[in-house]
mmCIF file with all atom_site columns, C-alpha atoms in Angstrom:
data_model
loop_
_atom_site.group_PDB
_atom_site.id
_atom_site.type_symbol
_atom_site.label_atom_id
_atom_site.label_alt_id
_atom_site.label_comp_id
_atom_site.label_asym_id
_atom_site.label_entity_id
_atom_site.label_seq_id
_atom_site.pdbx_PDB_ins_code
_atom_site.Cartn_x
_atom_site.Cartn_y
_atom_site.Cartn_z
_atom_site.occupancy
_atom_site.B_iso_or_equiv
_atom_site.pdbx_formal_charge
_atom_site.auth_seq_id
_atom_site.auth_comp_id
_atom_site.auth_asym_id
_atom_site.auth_atom_id
_atom_site.pdbx_PDB_model_num
ATOM 1   C CA . UNK X 1 1   ? -12.756 -10.740 -103.277 1.00 0.00 ? 1   UNK X CA 1
ATOM 2   C CA . UNK X 1 2   ? -12.815 -14.399 -102.276 1.00 0.00 ? 2   UNK X CA 1
ATOM 3   C CA . UNK X 1 3   ? -16.351 -14.854 -103.620 1.00 0.00 ? 3   UNK X CA 1
ATOM 4   C CA . UNK X 1 4   ? -15.196 -13.444 -106.953 1.00 0.00 ? 4   UNK X CA 1
ATOM 5   C CA . UNK X 1 5   ? -12.568 -16.157 -106.964 1.00 0.00 ? 5   UNK X CA 1
ATOM 6   C CA . UNK X 1 6   ? -15.198 -18.817 -106.298 1.00 0.00 ? 6   UNK X CA 1
ATOM 7   C CA . UNK X 1 7   ? -17.387 -17.521 -109.120 1.00 0.00 ? 7   UNK X CA 1
ATOM 8   C CA . UNK X 1 8   ? -14.444 -17.430 -111.515 1.00 0.00 ? 8   UNK X CA 1
ATOM 9   C CA . UNK X 1 9   ? -13.397 -20.958 -110.492 1.00 0.00 ? 9   UNK X CA 1
ATOM 10  C CA . UNK X 1 10  ? -16.967 -22.199 -111.068 1.00 0.00 ? 10  UNK X CA 1
ATOM 11  C CA . UNK X 1 11  ? -17.128 -20.548 -114.508 1.00 0.00 ? 11  UNK X CA 1
ATOM 12  C CA . UNK X 1 12  ? -13.827 -22.110 -115.425 1.00 0.00 ? 12  UNK X CA 1
ATOM 13  C CA . UNK X 1 13  ? -15.231 -25.457 -114.407 1.00 0.00 ? 13  UNK X CA 1
ATOM 14  C CA . UNK X 1 14  ? -17.648 -25.181 -117.291 1.00 0.00 ? 14  UNK X CA 1
ATOM 15  C CA . UNK X 1 15  ? -14.671 -24.910 -119.643 1.00 0.00 ? 15  UNK X CA 1
ATOM 16  C CA . UNK X 1 16  ? -13.238 -28.125 -118.038 1.00 0.00 ? 16  UNK X CA 1
ATOM 17  C CA . UNK X 1 17  ? -16.479 -29.870 -119.020 1.00 0.00 ? 17  UNK X CA 1
ATOM 18  C CA . UNK X 1 18  ? -16.330 -28.287 -122.529 1.00 0.00 ? 18  UNK X CA 1
ATOM 19  C CA . UNK X 1 19  ? -12.767 -29.671 -122.917 1.00 0.00 ? 19  UNK X CA 1
ATOM 20  C CA . UNK X 1 20  ? -13.822 -33.141 -121.803 1.00 0.00 ? 20  UNK X CA 1
ATOM 21  C CA . UNK X 1 21  ? -16.608 -32.979 -124.400 1.00 0.00 ? 21  UNK X CA 1
ATOM 22  C CA . UNK X 1 22  ? -14.098 -31.943 -127.051 1.00 0.00 ? 22  UNK X CA 1
ATOM 23  C CA . UNK X 1 23  ? -11.891 -34.894 -126.095 1.00 0.00 ? 23  UNK X CA 1
ATOM 24  C CA . UNK X 1 24  ? -14.912 -37.208 -126.405 1.00 0.00 ? 24  UNK X CA 1
ATOM 25  C CA . UNK X 1 25  ? -15.356 -35.914 -129.978 1.00 0.00 ? 25  UNK X CA 1
ATOM 26  C CA . UNK X 1 26  ? -11.668 -36.539 -130.744 1.00 0.00 ? 26  UNK X CA 1
ATOM 27  C CA . UNK X 1 27  ? -10.615 -32.856 -130.805 1.00 0.00 ? 27  UNK X CA 1
ATOM 28  C CA . UNK X 1 28  ? -7.557  -33.704 -128.816 1.00 0.00 ? 28  UNK X CA 1
ATOM 29  C CA . UNK X 1 29  ? -5.279  -30.718 -129.465 1.00 0.00 ? 29  UNK X CA 1
ATOM 30  C CA . UNK X 1 30  ? -7.701  -28.000 -128.328 1.00 0.00 ? 30  UNK X CA 1
ATOM 31  C CA . UNK X 1 31  ? -9.344  -30.242 -125.773 1.00 0.00 ? 31  UNK X CA 1
ATOM 32  C CA . UNK X 1 32  ? -6.099  -30.914 -123.968 1.00 0.00 ? 32  UNK X CA 1
ATOM 33  C CA . UNK X 1 33  ? -5.059  -27.281 -124.001 1.00 0.00 ? 33  UNK X CA 1
ATOM 34  C CA . UNK X 1 34  ? -8.409  -26.089 -122.697 1.00 0.00 ? 34  UNK X CA 1
ATOM 35  C CA . UNK X 1 35  ? -8.526  -28.864 -120.134 1.00 0.00 ? 35  UNK X CA 1
ATOM 36  C CA . UNK X 1 36  ? -5.114  -28.192 -118.654 1.00 0.00 ? 36  UNK X CA 1
ATOM 37  C CA . UNK X 1 37  ? -5.452  -24.418 -118.621 1.00 0.00 ? 37  UNK X CA 1
ATOM 38  C CA . UNK X 1 38  ? -9.006  -24.207 -117.331 1.00 0.00 ? 38  UNK X CA 1
ATOM 39  C CA . UNK X 1 39  ? -8.610  -26.888 -114.672 1.00 0.00 ? 39  UNK X CA 1
ATOM 40  C CA . UNK X 1 40  ? -5.384  -25.520 -113.277 1.00 0.00 ? 40  UNK X CA 1
ATOM 41  C CA . UNK X 1 41  ? -6.706  -21.964 -113.236 1.00 0.00 ? 41  UNK X CA 1
ATOM 42  C CA . UNK X 1 42  ? -9.983  -23.072 -111.705 1.00 0.00 ? 42  UNK X CA 1
ATOM 43  C CA . UNK X 1 43  ? -8.246  -24.928 -108.927 1.00 0.00 ? 43  UNK X CA 1
ATOM 44  C CA . UNK X 1 44  ? -5.944  -21.961 -108.314 1.00 0.00 ? 44  UNK X CA 1
ATOM 45  C CA . UNK X 1 45  ? -8.922  -19.606 -107.930 1.00 0.00 ? 45  UNK X CA 1
ATOM 46  C CA . UNK X 1 46  ? -10.586 -22.103 -105.604 1.00 0.00 ? 46  UNK X CA 1
ATOM 47  C CA . UNK X 1 47  ? -7.381  -22.236 -103.573 1.00 0.00 ? 47  UNK X CA 1
ATOM 48  C CA . UNK X 1 48  ? -7.347  -18.445 -103.312 1.00 0.00 ? 48  UNK X CA 1
ATOM 49  C CA . UNK X 1 49  ? -10.959 -18.341 -102.196 1.00 0.00 ? 49  UNK X CA 1
ATOM 50  C CA . UNK X 1 50  ? -10.356 -20.886 -99.456  1.00 0.00 ? 50  UNK X CA 1
ATOM 51  C CA . UNK X 1 51  ? -7.924  -18.540 -97.740  1.00 0.00 ? 51  UNK X CA 1
ATOM 52  C CA . UNK X 1 52  ? -10.890 -16.642 -96.286  1.00 0.00 ? 52  UNK X CA 1
ATOM 53  C CA . UNK X 1 53  ? -13.970 -18.822 -97.009  1.00 0.00 ? 53  UNK X CA 1
ATOM 54  C CA . UNK X 1 54  ? -14.491 -22.222 -95.259  1.00 0.00 ? 54  UNK X CA 1
ATOM 55  C CA . UNK X 1 55  ? -13.478 -25.060 -97.500  1.00 0.00 ? 55  UNK X CA 1
ATOM 56  C CA . UNK X 1 56  ? -16.852 -26.735 -97.276  1.00 0.00 ? 56  UNK X CA 1
ATOM 57  C CA . UNK X 1 57  ? -18.716 -23.553 -98.296  1.00 0.00 ? 57  UNK X CA 1
ATOM 58  C CA . UNK X 1 58  ? -16.240 -22.607 -101.054 1.00 0.00 ? 58  UNK X CA 1
ATOM 59  C CA . UNK X 1 59  ? -16.227 -26.113 -102.571 1.00 0.00 ? 59  UNK X CA 1
ATOM 60  C CA . UNK X 1 60  ? -19.963 -26.492 -102.485 1.00 0.00 ? 60  UNK X CA 1
ATOM 61  C CA . UNK X 1 61  ? -20.457 -23.101 -104.147 1.00 0.00 ? 61  UNK X CA 1
ATOM 62  C CA . UNK X 1 62  ? -17.754 -23.899 -106.715 1.00 0.00 ? 62  UNK X CA 1
ATOM 63  C CA . UNK X 1 63  ? -19.355 -27.184 -107.746 1.00 0.00 ? 63  UNK X CA 1
ATOM 64  C CA . UNK X 1 64  ? -22.880 -25.600 -107.706 1.00 0.00 ? 64  UNK X CA 1
ATOM 65  C CA . UNK X 1 65  ? -21.714 -22.835 -110.064 1.00 0.00 ? 65  UNK X CA 1
ATOM 66  C CA . UNK X 1 66  ? -20.053 -25.418 -112.280 1.00 0.00 ? 66  UNK X CA 1
ATOM 67  C CA . UNK X 1 67  ? -23.217 -27.513 -112.432 1.00 0.00 ? 67  UNK X CA 1
ATOM 68  C CA . UNK X 1 68  ? -25.397 -24.501 -113.202 1.00 0.00 ? 68  UNK X CA 1
ATOM 69  C CA . UNK X 1 69  ? -23.084 -23.334 -115.950 1.00 0.00 ? 69  UNK X CA 1
ATOM 70  C CA . UNK X 1 70  ? -22.734 -26.797 -117.458 1.00 0.00 ? 70  UNK X CA 1
ATOM 71  C CA . UNK X 1 71  ? -26.480 -27.419 -117.561 1.00 0.00 ? 71  UNK X CA 1
ATOM 72  C CA . UNK X 1 72  ? -27.171 -23.971 -119.078 1.00 0.00 ? 72  UNK X CA 1
ATOM 73  C CA . UNK X 1 73  ? -24.382 -24.496 -121.635 1.00 0.00 ? 73  UNK X CA 1
ATOM 74  C CA . UNK X 1 74  ? -25.764 -27.896 -122.499 1.00 0.00 ? 74  UNK X CA 1
ATOM 75  C CA . UNK X 1 75  ? -29.184 -26.479 -123.141 1.00 0.00 ? 75  UNK X CA 1
ATOM 76  C CA . UNK X 1 76  ? -27.997 -23.416 -125.060 1.00 0.00 ? 76  UNK X CA 1
ATOM 77  C CA . UNK X 1 77  ? -25.031 -24.718 -127.043 1.00 0.00 ? 77  UNK X CA 1
ATOM 78  C CA . UNK X 1 78  ? -25.089 -28.519 -127.161 1.00 0.00 ? 78  UNK X CA 1
ATOM 79  C CA . UNK X 1 79  ? -28.738 -29.200 -127.906 1.00 0.00 ? 79  UNK X CA 1
ATOM 80  C CA . UNK X 1 80  ? -29.443 -30.992 -124.668 1.00 0.00 ? 80  UNK X CA 1
ATOM 81  C CA . UNK X 1 81  ? -33.033 -31.336 -123.598 1.00 0.00 ? 81  UNK X CA 1
ATOM 82  C CA . UNK X 1 82  ? -34.594 -28.696 -121.382 1.00 0.00 ? 82  UNK X CA 1
ATOM 83  C CA . UNK X 1 83  ? -37.362 -29.546 -118.998 1.00 0.00 ? 83  UNK X CA 1
ATOM 84  C CA . UNK X 1 84  ? -39.212 -28.047 -116.111 1.00 0.00 ? 84  UNK X CA 1
ATOM 85  C CA . UNK X 1 85  ? -37.418 -30.458 -113.786 1.00 0.00 ? 85  UNK X CA 1
ATOM 86  C CA . UNK X 1 86  ? -34.006 -29.195 -114.978 1.00 0.00 ? 86  UNK X CA 1
ATOM 87  C CA . UNK X 1 87  ? -35.064 -25.591 -114.527 1.00 0.00 ? 87  UNK X CA 1
ATOM 88  C CA . UNK X 1 88  ? -36.415 -26.253 -111.033 1.00 0.00 ? 88  UNK X CA 1
ATOM 89  C CA . UNK X 1 89  ? -33.231 -28.052 -110.071 1.00 0.00 ? 89  UNK X CA 1
ATOM 90  C CA . UNK X 1 90  ? -31.089 -25.197 -111.341 1.00 0.00 ? 90  UNK X CA 1
ATOM 91  C CA . UNK X 1 91  ? -33.258 -22.799 -109.381 1.00 0.00 ? 91  UNK X CA 1
ATOM 92  C CA . UNK X 1 92  ? -32.682 -24.735 -106.163 1.00 0.00 ? 92  UNK X CA 1
ATOM 93  C CA . UNK X 1 93  ? -28.966 -25.031 -106.767 1.00 0.00 ? 93  UNK X CA 1
ATOM 94  C CA . UNK X 1 94  ? -28.800 -21.273 -107.367 1.00 0.00 ? 94  UNK X CA 1
ATOM 95  C CA . UNK X 1 95  ? -30.722 -20.607 -104.142 1.00 0.00 ? 95  UNK X CA 1
ATOM 96  C CA . UNK X 1 96  ? -28.373 -22.949 -102.291 1.00 0.00 ? 96  UNK X CA 1
ATOM 97  C CA . UNK X 1 97  ? -25.258 -21.155 -103.560 1.00 0.00 ? 97  UNK X CA 1
ATOM 98  C CA . UNK X 1 98  ? -26.802 -17.816 -102.576 1.00 0.00 ? 98  UNK X CA 1
ATOM 99  C CA . UNK X 1 99  ? -27.667 -19.130 -99.099  1.00 0.00 ? 99  UNK X CA 1
ATOM 100 C CA . UNK X 1 100 ? -24.096 -20.394 -98.699  1.00 0.00 ? 100 UNK X CA 1
ATOM 101 C CA . UNK X 1 101 ? -22.789 -16.941 -99.589  1.00 0.00 ? 101 UNK X CA 1
ATOM 102 C CA . UNK X 1 102 ? -25.143 -15.377 -97.054  1.00 0.00 ? 102 UNK X CA 1
ATOM 103 C CA . UNK X 1 103 ? -24.150 -17.867 -94.324  1.00 0.00 ? 103 UNK X CA 1
ATOM 104 C CA . UNK X 1 104 ? -20.630 -16.484 -94.272  1.00 0.00 ? 104 UNK X CA 1
#
């Protein structure tokens, strides 16, 4: 169950980035609401996961999932450039998160 919390926290981290992007484009009302709700929920799920997963492993997986989700969202929804280098980096981050899960 703790790994589900890590994954949920990482996914919510993508919404934190979305909200920061909204704030940058002066969409303050929705940006602030999404920021506060997604950040607090994300940190809460991370807290729950750290009850049974080592903090170093949980946090590394959490940030890795957040990075993967943010890069994919940027490519799919925000028109950011996609390149072989980005895809290779995402692949290695994904492998790293999987290896952390397997390490215990």
